[in-house]
mmCIF file of N, CA and C in Angstrom:
data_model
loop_
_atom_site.group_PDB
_atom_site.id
_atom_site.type_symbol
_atom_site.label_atom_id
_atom_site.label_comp_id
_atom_site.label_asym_id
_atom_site.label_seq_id
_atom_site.Cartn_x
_atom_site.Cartn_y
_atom_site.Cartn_z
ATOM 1 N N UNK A 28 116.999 103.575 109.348
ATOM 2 C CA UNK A 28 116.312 104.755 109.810
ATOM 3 C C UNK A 28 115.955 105.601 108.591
ATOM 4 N N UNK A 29 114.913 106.030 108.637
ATOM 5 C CA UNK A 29 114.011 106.535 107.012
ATOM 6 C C UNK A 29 113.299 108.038 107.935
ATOM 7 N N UNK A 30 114.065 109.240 107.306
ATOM 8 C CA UNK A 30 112.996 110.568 107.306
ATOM 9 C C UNK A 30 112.485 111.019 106.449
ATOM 10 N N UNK A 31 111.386 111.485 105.708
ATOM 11 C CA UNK A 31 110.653 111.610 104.219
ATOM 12 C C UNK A 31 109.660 112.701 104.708
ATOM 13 N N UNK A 32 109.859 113.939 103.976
ATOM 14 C CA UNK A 32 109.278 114.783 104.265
ATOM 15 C C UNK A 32 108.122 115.379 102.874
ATOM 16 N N UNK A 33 107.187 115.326 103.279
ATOM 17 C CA UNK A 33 106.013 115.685 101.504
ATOM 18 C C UNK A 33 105.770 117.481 101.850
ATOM 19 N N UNK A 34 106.749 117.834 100.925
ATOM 20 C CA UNK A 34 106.257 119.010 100.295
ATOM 21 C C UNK A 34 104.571 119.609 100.416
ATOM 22 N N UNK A 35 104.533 119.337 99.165
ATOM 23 C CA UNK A 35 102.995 118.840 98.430
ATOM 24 C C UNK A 35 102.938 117.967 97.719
ATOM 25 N N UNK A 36 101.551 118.006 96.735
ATOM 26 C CA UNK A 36 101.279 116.305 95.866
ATOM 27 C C UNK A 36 102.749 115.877 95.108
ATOM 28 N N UNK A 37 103.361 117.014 94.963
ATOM 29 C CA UNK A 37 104.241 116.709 93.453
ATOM 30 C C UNK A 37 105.902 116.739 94.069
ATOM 31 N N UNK A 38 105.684 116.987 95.274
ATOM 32 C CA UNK A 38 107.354 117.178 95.909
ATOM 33 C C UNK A 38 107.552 116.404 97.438
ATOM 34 N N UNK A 39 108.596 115.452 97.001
ATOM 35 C CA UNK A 39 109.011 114.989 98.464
ATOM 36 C C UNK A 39 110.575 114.888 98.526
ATOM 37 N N UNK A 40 110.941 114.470 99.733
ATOM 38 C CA UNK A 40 112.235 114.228 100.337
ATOM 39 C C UNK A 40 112.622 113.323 101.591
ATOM 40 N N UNK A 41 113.472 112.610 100.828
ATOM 41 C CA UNK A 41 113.763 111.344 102.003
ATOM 42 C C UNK A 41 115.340 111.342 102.225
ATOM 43 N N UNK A 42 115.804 110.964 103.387
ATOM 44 C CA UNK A 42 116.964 110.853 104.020
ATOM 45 C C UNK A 42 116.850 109.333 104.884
ATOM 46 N N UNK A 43 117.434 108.416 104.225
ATOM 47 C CA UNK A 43 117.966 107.135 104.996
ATOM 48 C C UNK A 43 119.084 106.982 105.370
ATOM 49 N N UNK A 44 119.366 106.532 107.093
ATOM 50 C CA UNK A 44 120.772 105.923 106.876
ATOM 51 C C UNK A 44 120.404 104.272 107.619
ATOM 52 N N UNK A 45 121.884 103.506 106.982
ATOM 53 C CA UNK A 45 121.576 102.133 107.366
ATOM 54 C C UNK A 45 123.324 101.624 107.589
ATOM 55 N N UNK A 46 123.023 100.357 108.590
ATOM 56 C CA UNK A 46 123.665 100.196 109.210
ATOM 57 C C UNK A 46 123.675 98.271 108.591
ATOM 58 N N UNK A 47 124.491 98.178 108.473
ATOM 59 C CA UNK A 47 124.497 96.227 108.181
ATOM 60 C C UNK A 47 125.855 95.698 108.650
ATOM 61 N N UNK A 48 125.855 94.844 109.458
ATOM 62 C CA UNK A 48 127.284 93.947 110.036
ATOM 63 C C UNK A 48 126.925 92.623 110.200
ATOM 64 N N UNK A 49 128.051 91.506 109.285
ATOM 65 C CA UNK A 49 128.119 90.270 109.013
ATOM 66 C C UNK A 49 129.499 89.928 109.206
ATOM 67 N N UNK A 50 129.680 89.739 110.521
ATOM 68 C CA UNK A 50 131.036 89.370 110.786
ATOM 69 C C UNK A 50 131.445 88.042 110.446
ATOM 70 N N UNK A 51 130.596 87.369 110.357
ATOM 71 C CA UNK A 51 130.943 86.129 109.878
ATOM 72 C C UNK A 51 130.952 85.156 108.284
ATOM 73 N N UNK A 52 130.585 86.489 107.512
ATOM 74 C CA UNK A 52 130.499 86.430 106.021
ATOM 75 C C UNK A 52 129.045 85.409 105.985
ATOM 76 N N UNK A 53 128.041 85.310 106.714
ATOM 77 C CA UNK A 53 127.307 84.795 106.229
ATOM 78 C C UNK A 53 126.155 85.288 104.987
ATOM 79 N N UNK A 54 125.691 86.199 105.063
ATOM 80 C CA UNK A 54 125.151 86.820 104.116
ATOM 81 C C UNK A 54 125.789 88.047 103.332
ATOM 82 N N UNK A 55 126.863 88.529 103.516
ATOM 83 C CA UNK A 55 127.570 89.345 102.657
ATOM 84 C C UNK A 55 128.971 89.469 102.671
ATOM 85 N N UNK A 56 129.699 89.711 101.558
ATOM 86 C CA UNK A 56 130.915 89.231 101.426
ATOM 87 C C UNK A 56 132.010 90.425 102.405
ATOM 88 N N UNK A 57 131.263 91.128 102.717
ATOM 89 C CA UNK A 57 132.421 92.530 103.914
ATOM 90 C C UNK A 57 131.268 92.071 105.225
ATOM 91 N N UNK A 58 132.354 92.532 106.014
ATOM 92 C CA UNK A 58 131.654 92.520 107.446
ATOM 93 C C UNK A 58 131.209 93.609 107.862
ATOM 94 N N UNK A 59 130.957 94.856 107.709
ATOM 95 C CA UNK A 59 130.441 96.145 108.375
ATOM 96 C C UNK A 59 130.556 97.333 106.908
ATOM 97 N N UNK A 60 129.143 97.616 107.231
ATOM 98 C CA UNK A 60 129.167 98.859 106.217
ATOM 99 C C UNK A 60 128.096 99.808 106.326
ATOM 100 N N UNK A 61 128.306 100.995 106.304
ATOM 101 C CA UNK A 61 127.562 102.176 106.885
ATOM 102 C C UNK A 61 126.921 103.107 105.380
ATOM 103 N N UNK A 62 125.750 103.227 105.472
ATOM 104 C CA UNK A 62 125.515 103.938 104.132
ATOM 105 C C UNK A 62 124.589 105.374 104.760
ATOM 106 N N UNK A 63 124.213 106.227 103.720
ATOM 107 C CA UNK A 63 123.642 107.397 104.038
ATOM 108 C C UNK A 63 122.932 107.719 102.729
ATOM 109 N N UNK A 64 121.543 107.856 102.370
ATOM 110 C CA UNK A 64 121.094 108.374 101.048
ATOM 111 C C UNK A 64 120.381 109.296 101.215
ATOM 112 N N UNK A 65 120.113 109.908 99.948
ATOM 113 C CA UNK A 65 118.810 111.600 100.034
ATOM 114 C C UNK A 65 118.316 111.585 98.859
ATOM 115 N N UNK A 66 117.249 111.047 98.416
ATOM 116 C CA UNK A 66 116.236 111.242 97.244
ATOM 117 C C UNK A 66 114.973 112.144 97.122
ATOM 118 N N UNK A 67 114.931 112.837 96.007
ATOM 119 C CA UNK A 67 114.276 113.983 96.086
ATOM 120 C C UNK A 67 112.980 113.689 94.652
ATOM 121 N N UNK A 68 111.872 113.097 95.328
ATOM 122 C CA UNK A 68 110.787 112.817 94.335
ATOM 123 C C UNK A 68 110.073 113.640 93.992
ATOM 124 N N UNK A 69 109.560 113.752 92.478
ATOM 125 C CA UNK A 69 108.792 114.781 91.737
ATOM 126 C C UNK A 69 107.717 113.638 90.746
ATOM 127 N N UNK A 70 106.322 114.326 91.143
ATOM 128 C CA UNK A 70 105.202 113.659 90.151
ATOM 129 C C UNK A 70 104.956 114.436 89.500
ATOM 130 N N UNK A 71 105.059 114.530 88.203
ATOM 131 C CA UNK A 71 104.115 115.527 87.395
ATOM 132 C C UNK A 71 103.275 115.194 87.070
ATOM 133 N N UNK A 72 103.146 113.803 87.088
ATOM 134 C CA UNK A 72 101.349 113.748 87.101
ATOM 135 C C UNK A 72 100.847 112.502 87.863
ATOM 136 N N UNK A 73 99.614 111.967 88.298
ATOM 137 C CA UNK A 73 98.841 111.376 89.228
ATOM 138 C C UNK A 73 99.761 110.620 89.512
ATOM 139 N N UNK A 74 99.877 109.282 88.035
ATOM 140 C CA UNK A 74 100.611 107.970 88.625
ATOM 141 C C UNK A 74 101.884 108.130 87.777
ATOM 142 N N UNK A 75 102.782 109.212 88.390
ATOM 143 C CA UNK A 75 104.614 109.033 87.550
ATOM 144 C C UNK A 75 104.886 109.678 88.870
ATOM 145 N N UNK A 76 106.049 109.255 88.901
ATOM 146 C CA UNK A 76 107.541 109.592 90.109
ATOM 147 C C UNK A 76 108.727 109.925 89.393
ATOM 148 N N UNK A 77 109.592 111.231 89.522
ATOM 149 C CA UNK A 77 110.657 110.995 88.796
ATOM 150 C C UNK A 77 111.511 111.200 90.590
ATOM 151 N N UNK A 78 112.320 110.257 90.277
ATOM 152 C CA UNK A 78 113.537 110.414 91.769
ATOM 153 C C UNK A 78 114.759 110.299 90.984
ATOM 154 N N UNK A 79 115.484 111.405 91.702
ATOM 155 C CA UNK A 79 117.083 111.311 91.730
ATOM 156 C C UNK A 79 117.778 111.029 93.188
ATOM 157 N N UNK A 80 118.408 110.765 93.434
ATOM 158 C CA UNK A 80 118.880 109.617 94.651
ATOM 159 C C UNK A 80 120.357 109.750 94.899
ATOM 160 N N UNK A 81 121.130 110.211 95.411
ATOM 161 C CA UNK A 81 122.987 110.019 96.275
ATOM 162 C C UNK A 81 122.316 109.147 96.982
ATOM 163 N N UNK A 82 123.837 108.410 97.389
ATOM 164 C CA UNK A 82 124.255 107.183 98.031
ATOM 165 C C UNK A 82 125.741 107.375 98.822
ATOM 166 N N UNK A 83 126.253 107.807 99.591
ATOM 167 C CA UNK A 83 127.205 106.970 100.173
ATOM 168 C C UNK A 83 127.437 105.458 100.963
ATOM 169 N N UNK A 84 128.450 105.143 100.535
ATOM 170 C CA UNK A 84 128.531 104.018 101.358
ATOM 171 C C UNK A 84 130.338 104.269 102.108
ATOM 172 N N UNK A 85 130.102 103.525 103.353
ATOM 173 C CA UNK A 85 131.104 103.771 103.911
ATOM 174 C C UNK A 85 131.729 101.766 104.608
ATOM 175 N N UNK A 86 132.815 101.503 104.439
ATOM 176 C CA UNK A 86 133.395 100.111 104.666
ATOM 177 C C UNK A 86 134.498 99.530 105.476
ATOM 178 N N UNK A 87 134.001 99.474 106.479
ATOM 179 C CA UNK A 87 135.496 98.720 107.222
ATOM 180 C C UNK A 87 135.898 98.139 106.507
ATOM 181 N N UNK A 88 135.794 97.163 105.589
ATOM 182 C CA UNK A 88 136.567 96.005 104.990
ATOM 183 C C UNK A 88 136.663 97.320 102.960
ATOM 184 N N UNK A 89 137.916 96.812 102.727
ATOM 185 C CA UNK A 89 137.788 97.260 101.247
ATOM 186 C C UNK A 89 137.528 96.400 100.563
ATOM 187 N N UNK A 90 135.794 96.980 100.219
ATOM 188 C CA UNK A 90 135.179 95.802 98.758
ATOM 189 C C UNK A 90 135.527 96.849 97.724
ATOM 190 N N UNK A 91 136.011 98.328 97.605
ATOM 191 C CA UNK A 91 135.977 99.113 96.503
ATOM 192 C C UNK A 91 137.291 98.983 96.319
ATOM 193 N N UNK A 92 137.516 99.343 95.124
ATOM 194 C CA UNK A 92 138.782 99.737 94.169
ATOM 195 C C UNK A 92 139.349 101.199 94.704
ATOM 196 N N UNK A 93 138.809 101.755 95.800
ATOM 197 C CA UNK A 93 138.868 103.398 96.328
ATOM 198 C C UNK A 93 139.979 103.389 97.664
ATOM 199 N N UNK A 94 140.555 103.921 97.636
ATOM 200 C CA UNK A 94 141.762 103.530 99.280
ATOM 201 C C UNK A 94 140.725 104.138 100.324
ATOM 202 N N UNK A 95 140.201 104.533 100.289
ATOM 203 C CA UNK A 95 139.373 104.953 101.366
ATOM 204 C C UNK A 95 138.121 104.360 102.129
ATOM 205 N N UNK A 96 138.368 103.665 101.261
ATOM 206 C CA UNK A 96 137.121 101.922 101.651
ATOM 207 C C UNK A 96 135.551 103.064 101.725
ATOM 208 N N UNK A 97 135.296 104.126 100.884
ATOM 209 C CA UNK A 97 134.184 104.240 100.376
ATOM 210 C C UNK A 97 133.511 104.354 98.679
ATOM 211 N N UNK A 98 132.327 104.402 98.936
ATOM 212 C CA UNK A 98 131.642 104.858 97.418
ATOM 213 C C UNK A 98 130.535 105.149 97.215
ATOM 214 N N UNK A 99 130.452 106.218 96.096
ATOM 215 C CA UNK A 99 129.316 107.018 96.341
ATOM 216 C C UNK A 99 128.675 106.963 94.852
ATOM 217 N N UNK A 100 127.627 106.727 95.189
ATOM 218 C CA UNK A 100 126.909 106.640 93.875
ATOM 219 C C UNK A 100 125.502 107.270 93.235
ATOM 220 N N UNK A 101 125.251 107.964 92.531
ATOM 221 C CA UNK A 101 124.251 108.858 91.946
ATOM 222 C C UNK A 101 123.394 108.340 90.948
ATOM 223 N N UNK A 102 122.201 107.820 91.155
ATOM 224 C CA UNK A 102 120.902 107.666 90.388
ATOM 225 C C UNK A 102 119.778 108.371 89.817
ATOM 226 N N UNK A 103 119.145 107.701 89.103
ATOM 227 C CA UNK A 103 117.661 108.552 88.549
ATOM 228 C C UNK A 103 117.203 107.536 88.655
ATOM 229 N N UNK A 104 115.701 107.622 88.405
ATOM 230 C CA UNK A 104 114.789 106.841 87.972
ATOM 231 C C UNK A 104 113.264 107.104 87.929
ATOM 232 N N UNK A 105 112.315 106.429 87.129
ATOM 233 C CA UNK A 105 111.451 106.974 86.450
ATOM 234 C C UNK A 105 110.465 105.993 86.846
ATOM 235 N N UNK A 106 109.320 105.950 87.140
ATOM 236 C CA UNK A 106 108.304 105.045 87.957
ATOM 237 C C UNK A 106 106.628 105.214 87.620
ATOM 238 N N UNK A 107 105.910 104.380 86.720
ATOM 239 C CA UNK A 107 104.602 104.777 86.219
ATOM 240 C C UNK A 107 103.560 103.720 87.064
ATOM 241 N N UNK A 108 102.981 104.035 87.281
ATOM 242 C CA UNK A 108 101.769 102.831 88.267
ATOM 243 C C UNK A 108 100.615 102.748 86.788
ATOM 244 N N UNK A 109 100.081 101.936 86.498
ATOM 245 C CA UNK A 109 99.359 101.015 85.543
ATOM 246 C C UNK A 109 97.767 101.022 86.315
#
């Protein structure tokens, strides 16, 4: 589920959450895991994006090193179209 809201040309905001369950380990090594993100994009000019991005993730099964079977993780990134 994806909400993304445009400011104007140079400002947006997105909120995803996602849902994935593989009880049977076929395509991933935990069986259930719940995530939630919020990235907040800025162009300063035509073709650049700068996004910064949170992440939670949340895990029935412990794939983290965390007792709480979550993890949260904080990005940037920088994006030029050619």
């Amino acid at each position: 589920l994806i909400s993304r809201v445009t400011f104007n040309d140079k400002w947006r905001l997105a909120l995803r959450g996602e849902y994935t369950s593989d009880p049977d380990y076929v395509q991933l090594s935990y069986t259930q895991t719940n995530a939630i993100s919020v990235n907040l994009d800025y162009s300063p000019y035509k073709n650049v994006w700068l996004r910064a991005e949170a992440k939670g993730l949340m895990n029935k099964d412990n794939y983290t090193t965390f007792p709480d079977k979550s993890l949260f993780i904080a990005t940037g990134s920088l994006s030029v179209a050619f």
